[in-house]
Protein backbone atom coordinates (compact mmCIF):
# COMPACT_ATOMS: atom_id res chain seq x y z
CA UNK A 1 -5.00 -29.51 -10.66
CA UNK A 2 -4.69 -25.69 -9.88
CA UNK A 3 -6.59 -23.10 -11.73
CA UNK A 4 -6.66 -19.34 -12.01
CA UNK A 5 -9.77 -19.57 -9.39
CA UNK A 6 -7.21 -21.23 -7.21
CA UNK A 7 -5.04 -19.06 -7.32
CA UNK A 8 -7.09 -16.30 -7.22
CA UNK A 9 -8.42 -17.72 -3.80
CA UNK A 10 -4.87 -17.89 -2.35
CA UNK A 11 -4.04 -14.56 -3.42
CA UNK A 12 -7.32 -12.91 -1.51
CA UNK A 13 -6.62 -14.78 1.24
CA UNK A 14 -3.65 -13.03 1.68
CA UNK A 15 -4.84 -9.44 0.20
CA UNK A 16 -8.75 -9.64 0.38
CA UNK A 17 -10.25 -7.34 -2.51
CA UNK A 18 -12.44 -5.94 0.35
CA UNK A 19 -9.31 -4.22 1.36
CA UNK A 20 -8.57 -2.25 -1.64
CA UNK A 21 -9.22 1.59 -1.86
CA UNK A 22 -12.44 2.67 -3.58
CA UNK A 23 -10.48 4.13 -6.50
CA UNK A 24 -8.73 1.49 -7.58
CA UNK A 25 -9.09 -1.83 -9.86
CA UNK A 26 -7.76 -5.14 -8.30
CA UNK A 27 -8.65 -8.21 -9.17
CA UNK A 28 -8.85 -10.62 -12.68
CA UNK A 29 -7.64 -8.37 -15.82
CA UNK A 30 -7.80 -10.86 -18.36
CA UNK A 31 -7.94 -14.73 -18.44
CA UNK A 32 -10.80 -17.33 -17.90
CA UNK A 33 -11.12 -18.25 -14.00
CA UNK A 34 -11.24 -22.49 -14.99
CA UNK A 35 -7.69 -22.34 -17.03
CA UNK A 36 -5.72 -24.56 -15.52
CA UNK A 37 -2.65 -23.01 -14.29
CA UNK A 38 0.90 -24.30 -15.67
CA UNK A 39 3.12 -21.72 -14.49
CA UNK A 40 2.64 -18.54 -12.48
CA UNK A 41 5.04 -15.21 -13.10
CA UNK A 42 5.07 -12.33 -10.59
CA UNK A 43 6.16 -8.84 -11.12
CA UNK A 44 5.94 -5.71 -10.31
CA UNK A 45 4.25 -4.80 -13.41
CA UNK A 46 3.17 -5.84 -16.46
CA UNK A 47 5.44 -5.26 -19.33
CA UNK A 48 6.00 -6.28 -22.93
CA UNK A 49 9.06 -8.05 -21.63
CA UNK A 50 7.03 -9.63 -18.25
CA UNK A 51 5.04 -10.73 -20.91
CA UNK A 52 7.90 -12.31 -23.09
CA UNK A 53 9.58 -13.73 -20.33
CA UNK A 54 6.27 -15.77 -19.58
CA UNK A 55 5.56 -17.16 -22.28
CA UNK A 56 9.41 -18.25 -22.44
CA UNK A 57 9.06 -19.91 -19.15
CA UNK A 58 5.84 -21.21 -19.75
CA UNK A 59 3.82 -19.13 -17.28
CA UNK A 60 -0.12 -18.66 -18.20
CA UNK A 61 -0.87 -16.88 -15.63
CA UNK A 62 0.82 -13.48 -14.48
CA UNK A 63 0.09 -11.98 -10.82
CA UNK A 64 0.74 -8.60 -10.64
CA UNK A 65 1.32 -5.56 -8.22
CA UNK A 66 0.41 -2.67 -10.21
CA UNK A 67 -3.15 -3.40 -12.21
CA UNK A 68 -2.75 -3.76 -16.08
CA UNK A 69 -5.83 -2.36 -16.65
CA UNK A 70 -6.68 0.78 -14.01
CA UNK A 71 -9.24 2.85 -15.74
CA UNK A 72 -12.08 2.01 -18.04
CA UNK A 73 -11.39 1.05 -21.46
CA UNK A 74 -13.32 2.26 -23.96
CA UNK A 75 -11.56 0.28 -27.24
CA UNK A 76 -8.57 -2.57 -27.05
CA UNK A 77 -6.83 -1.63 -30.46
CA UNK A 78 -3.06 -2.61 -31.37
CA UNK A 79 -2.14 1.03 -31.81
CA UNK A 80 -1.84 1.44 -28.42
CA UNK A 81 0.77 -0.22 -25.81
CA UNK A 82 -1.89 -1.60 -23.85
CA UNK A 83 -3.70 -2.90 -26.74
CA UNK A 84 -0.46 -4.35 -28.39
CA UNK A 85 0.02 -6.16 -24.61
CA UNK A 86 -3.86 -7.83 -24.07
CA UNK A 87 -3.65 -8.81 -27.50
CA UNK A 88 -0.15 -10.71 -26.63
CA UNK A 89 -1.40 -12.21 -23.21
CA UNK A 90 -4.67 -13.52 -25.41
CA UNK A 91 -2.79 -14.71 -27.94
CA UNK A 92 -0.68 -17.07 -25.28
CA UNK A 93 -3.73 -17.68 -23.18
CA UNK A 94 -2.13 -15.85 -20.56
CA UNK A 95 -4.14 -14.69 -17.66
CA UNK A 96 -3.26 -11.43 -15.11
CA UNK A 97 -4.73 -11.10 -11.67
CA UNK A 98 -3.85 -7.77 -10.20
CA UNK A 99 -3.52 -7.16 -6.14
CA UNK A 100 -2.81 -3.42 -5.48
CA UNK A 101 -3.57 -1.13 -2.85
CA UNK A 102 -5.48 -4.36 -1.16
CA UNK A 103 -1.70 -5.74 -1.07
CA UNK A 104 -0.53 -2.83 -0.03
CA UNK A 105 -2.55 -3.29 3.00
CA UNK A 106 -3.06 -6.60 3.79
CA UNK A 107 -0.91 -8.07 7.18
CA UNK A 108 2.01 -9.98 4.92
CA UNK A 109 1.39 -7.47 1.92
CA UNK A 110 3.92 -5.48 0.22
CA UNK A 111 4.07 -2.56 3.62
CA UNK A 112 5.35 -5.61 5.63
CA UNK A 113 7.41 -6.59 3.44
CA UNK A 114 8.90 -3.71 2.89
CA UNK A 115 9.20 -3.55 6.56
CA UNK A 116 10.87 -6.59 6.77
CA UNK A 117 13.37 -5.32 4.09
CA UNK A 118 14.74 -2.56 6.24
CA UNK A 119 15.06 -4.71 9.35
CA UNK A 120 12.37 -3.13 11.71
CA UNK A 121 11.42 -4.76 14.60
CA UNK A 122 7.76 -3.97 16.81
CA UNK A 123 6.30 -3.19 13.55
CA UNK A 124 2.33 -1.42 13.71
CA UNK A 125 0.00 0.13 11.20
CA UNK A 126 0.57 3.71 10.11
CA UNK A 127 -2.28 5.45 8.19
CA UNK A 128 -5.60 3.53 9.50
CA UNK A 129 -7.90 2.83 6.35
CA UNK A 130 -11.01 0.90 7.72
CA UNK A 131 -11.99 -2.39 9.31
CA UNK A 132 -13.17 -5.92 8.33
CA UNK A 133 -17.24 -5.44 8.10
CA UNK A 134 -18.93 -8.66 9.18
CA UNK A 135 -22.96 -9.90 7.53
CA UNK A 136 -25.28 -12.61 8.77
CA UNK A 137 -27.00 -14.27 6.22
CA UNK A 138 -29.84 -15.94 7.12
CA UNK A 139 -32.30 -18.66 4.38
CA UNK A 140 -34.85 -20.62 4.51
CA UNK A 141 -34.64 -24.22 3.32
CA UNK A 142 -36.46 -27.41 3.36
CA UNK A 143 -35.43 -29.70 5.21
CA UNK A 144 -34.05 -32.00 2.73
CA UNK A 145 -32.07 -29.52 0.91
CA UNK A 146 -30.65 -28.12 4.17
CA UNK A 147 -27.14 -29.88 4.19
CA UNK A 148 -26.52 -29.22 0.28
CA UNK A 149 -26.78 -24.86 1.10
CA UNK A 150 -24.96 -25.22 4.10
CA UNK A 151 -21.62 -26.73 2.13
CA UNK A 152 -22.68 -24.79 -0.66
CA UNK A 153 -21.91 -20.99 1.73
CA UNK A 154 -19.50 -22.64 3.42
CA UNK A 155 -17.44 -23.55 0.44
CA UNK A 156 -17.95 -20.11 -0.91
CA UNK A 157 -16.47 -18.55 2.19
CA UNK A 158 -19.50 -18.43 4.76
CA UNK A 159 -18.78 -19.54 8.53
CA UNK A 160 -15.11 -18.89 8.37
CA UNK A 161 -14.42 -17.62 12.68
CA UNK A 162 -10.87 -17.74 13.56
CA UNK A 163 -9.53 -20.96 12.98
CA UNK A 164 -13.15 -22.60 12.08
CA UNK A 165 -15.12 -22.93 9.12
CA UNK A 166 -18.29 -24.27 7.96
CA UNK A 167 -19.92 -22.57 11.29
CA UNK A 168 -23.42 -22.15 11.25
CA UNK A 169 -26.85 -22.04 13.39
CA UNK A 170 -30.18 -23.53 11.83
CA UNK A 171 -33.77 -23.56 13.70
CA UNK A 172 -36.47 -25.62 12.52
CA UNK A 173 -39.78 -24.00 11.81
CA UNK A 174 -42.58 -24.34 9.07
CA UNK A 175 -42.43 -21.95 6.07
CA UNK A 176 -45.86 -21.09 4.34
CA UNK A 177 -46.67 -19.78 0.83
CA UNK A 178 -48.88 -19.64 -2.42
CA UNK A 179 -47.75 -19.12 -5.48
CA UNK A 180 -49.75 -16.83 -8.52
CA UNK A 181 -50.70 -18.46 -11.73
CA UNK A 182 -46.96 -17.70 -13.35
CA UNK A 183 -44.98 -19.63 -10.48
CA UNK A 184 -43.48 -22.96 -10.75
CA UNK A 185 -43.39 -24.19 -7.24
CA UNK A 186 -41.13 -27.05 -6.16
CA UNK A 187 -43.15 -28.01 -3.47
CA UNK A 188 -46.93 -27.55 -3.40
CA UNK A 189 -49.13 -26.02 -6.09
CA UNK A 190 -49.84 -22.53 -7.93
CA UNK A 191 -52.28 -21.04 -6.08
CA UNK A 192 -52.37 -23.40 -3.14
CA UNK A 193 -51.59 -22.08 0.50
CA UNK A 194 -48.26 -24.64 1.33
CA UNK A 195 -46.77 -25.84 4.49
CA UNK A 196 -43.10 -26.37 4.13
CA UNK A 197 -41.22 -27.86 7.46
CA UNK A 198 -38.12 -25.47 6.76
CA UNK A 199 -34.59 -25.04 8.38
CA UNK A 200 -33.39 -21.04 9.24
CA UNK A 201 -29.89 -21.39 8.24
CA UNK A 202 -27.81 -18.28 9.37
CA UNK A 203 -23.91 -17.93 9.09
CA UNK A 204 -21.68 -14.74 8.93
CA UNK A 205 -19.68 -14.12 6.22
CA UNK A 206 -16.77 -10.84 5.01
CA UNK A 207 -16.87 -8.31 2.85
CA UNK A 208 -14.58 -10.14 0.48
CA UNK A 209 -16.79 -13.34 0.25
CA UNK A 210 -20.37 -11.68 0.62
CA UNK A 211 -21.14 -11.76 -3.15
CA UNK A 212 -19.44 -15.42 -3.75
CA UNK A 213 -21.91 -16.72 -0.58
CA UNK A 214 -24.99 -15.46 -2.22
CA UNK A 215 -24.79 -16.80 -5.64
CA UNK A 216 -23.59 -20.07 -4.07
CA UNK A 217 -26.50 -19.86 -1.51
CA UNK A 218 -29.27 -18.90 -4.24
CA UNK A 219 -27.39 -21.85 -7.16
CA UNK A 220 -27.64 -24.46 -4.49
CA UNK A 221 -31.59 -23.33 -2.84
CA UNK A 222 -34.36 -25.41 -4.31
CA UNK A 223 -37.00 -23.10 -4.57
CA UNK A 224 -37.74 -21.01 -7.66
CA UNK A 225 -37.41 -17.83 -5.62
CA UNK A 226 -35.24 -17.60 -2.50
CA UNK A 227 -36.11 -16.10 1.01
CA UNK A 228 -32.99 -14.38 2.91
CA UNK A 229 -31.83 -11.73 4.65
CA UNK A 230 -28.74 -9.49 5.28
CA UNK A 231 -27.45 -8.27 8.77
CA UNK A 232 -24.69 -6.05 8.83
CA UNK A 233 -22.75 -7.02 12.34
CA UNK A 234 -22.67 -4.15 14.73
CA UNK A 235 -18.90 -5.82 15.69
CA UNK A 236 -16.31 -5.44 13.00
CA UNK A 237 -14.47 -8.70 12.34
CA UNK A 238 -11.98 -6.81 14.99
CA UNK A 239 -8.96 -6.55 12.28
CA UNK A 240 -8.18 -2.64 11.76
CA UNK A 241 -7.01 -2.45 8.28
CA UNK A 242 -3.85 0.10 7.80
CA UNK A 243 -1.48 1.29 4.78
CA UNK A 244 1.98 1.94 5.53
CA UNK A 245 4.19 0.65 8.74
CA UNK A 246 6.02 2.12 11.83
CA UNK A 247 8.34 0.42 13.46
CA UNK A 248 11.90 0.53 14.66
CA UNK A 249 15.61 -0.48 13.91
CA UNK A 250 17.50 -2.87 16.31
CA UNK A 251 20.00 0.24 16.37
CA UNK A 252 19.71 3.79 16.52
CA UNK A 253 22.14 4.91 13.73
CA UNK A 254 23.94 7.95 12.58
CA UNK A 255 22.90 9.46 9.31
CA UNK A 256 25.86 8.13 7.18
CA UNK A 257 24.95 4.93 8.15
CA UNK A 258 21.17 4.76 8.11
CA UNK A 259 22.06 5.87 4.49
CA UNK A 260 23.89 2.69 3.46
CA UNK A 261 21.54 0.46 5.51
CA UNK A 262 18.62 1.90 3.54
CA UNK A 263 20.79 1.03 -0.17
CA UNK A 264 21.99 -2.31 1.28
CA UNK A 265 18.24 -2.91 1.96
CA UNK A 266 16.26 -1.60 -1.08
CA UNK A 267 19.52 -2.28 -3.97
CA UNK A 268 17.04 -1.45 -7.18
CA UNK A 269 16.40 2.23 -5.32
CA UNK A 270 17.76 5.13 -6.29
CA UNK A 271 17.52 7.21 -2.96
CA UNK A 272 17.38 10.88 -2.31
CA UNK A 273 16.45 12.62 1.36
CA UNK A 274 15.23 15.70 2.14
CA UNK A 275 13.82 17.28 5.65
CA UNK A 276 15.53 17.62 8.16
CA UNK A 277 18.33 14.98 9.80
CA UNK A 278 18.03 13.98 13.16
CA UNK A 279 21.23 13.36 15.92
CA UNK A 280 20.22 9.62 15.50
CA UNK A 281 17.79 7.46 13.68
CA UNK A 282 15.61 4.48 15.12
CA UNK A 283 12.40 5.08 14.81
CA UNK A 284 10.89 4.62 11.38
CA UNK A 285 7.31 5.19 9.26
CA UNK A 286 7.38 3.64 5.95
CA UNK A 287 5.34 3.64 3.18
CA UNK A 288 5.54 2.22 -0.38
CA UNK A 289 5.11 3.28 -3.36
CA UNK A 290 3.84 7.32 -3.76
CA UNK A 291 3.32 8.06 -0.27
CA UNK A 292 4.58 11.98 -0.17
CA UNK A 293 0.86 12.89 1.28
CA UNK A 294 1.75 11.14 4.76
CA UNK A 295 4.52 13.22 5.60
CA UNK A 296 2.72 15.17 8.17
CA UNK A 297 1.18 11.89 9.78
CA UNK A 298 4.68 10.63 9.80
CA UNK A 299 5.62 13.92 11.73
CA UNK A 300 2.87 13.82 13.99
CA UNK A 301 4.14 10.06 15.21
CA UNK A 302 7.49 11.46 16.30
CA UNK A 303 9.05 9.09 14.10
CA UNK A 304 13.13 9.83 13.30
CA UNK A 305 12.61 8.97 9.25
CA UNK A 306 9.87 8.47 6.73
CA UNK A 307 11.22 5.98 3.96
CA UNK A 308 8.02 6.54 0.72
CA UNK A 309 8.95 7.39 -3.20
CA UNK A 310 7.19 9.62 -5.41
CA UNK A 311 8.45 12.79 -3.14
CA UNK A 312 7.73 16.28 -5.20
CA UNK A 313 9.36 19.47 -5.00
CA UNK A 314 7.08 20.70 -2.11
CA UNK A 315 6.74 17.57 -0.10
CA UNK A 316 10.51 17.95 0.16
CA UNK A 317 10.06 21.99 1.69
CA UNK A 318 6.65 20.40 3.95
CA UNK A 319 9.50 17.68 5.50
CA UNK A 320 11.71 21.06 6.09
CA UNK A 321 9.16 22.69 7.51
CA UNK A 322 7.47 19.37 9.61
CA UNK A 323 11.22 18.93 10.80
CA UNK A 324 11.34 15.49 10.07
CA UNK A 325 13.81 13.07 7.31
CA UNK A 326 12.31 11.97 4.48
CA UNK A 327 13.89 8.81 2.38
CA UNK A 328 12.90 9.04 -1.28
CA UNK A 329 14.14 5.47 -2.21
CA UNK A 330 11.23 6.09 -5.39
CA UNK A 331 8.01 4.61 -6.39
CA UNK A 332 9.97 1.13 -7.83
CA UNK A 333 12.54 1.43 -5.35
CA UNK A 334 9.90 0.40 -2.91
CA UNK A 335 7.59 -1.97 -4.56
CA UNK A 336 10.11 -4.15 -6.83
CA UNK A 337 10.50 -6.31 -3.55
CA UNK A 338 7.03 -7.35 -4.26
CA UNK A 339 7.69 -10.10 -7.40
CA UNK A 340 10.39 -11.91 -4.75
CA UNK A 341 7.52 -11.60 -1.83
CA UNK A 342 4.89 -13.02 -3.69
CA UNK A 343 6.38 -15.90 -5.43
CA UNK A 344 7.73 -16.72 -1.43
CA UNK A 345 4.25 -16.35 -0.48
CA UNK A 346 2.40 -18.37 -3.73
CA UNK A 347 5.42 -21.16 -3.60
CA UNK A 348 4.60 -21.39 0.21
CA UNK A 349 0.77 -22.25 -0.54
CA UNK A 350 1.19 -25.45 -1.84
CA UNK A 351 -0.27 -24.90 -5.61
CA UNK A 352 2.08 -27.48 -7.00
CA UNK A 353 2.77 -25.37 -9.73
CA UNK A 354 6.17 -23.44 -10.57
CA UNK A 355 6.59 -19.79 -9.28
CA UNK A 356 9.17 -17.35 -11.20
CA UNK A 357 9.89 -13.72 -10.07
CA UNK A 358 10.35 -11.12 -12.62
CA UNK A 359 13.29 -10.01 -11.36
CA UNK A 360 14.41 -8.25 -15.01
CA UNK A 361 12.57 -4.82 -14.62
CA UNK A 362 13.96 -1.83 -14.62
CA UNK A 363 13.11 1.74 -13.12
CA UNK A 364 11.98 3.80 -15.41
CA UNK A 365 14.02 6.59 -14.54
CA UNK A 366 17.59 6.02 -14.25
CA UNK A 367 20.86 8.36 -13.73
């Protein structure tokens, strides 16, 4: 039986929310975590018509690029689009989980993808954003109730190192305490010095799991208040997070030709170039979605194009002036690869639940 939760989990094990930029909103939009999943739809984004086409292929749970919901709401009324679509998705008991700029990302997110799209080979990061922080937690447990917190983090996500989970260290030592006249001790009595033999439990845990560990930690602990502490790990978790890609093409090309293999690559794109055109073109930093404020990192790299969407007036004259080719293949030109991408990735995780692609959208700016 898969849920939302599960799917959820699968999804932020690709993209962790951890990853996503401060400003954004990633994440469950609407929906109840324990539905049980009978179909999952992804797109690009959510639409009256994603919406439709759900509930005709009975999906109840939409994944999405793009976040239905990306700044605070103050009202949900059916005057507005947005209102008219949550009421739809609550009326079909249709959840959304959005995965954005965490996606965008992520090794295997929507970047490499796009990567793989256009055929580049010795593929790195482009724009570095930050790296995996790593905590130790550390309880204290009674003996007896040791083994029930340890499955309880490590089910949560505590103790995951490289291709190990569960990992943890525990020392055996004697806890002492007394409790006022308003505690309810589970050991011992109010106002009574107590002797506890107690277990240190200590495992590290991500940024992405951190709050999930804790509240499993302090549901599964006996006592009525619970002793622990938080370490943040002088050692990242060693993975350097970047958005955007550089790599190269098998082939250095001439422009004419970089120019079809960039249409025959992104079809749904509707591609413009400005800047200035190199002798030959191998080299190349991409980019998806609006990603006109890297130009000048994409110049600094000494790469031979720089394939983003969303490229203004300006950005085209700072590509002149940078002397370096800029692809505008557009904000959806770029990012509609991501419905196909993720229903490979979801149908490739075993849920045992059908995956369709939204594969109807449009642009919304056409010729």
């Amino acid at each position: 039986m898969t849920t939302v939760q599960h799917v959820i989990d699968v999804m932020e094990r690709l993209a962790p929310r951890s990853y996503a930029e401060s400003w954004d909103n990633v994440g469950l939009m609407v929906g109840n975590r324990k539905t049980v999943v009978k179909g999952i739809l992804t797109t690009l984004d959510v639409t009256t018509e994603a919406i439709e086409y759900a509930v005709e292929h009975n999906c109840n749970l939409i994944v999405s690029h793009h976040p239905l919901i990306f700044k605070g709401l103050k009202q949900v009324s059916s005057d507005t689009a947005l209102g008219r679509m949550i009421e739809m998705l609550i009326t079909n008991q249709i959840a959304v989980y959005s995965a954005h700029t965490n996606l965008d990302i992520a090794p295997g997110g929507l970047n490499d993808m796009l990567a793989e799209r256009l055929g580049l080979i010795d593929i790195q990061g482009f724009i570095k954003t930050g790296e995996d922080v790593l905590y130790k937690i550390s309880t204290f447990v009674p003996e007896d109730a040791a083994d029930a917190v340890r499955i309880a983090m490590g089910e949560a996500g505590a103790g995951r190192i490289g291709n190990y989970d569960y990992c943890s260290f525990s020392v055996n030592g004697e806890g002492r305490f007394r409790g006022n006249d308003q505690s309810h001790p589970v050991i011992g009595e109010a106002g009574t010095m107590t002797i506890v033999p107690e277990v240190q439990i200590n495992a590290i845990v991500d940024a992405t799991n951190f709050n999930a560990v804790l509240m499993a930690m302090k549901e599964a602990h006996p006592y009525e208040e619970v002793a622990y502490e938080v370490v943040s790990l002088a050692e990242p978790n060693g993975a350097i997070q970047y958005l955007g890609r550089i790599g190269r093409l098998p082939n250095a090309l001439k422009m004419d030709t970089f120019r079809e293999w960039v249409q025959e690559a992104l079809p749904d794109a509707n591609i413009r170039f400005c800047g200035v055109v190199p002798e030959k073109i191998q080299t190349v930093a991409l980019c998806s979605g609006a990603g006109a404020e890297f130009i000048k990192d994409a110049a600094r790299h000494k790469v031979d194009a720089y394939v983003t969407g969303d490229v203004k007036y300006h950005d085209a004259q700072l590509a002149k002036e940078s002397g370096i080719l800029v692809v505008d293949a557009g904000h959806f030109g770029t990012e509609s690869i991501v419905a196909y991408g993720l229903r490979e990735y979801l149908e490739a995780s075993s849920l045992e639940v059908p995956v369709h692609a939204y594969g109807e959208q449009q642009d919304f700016f056409f010729l």
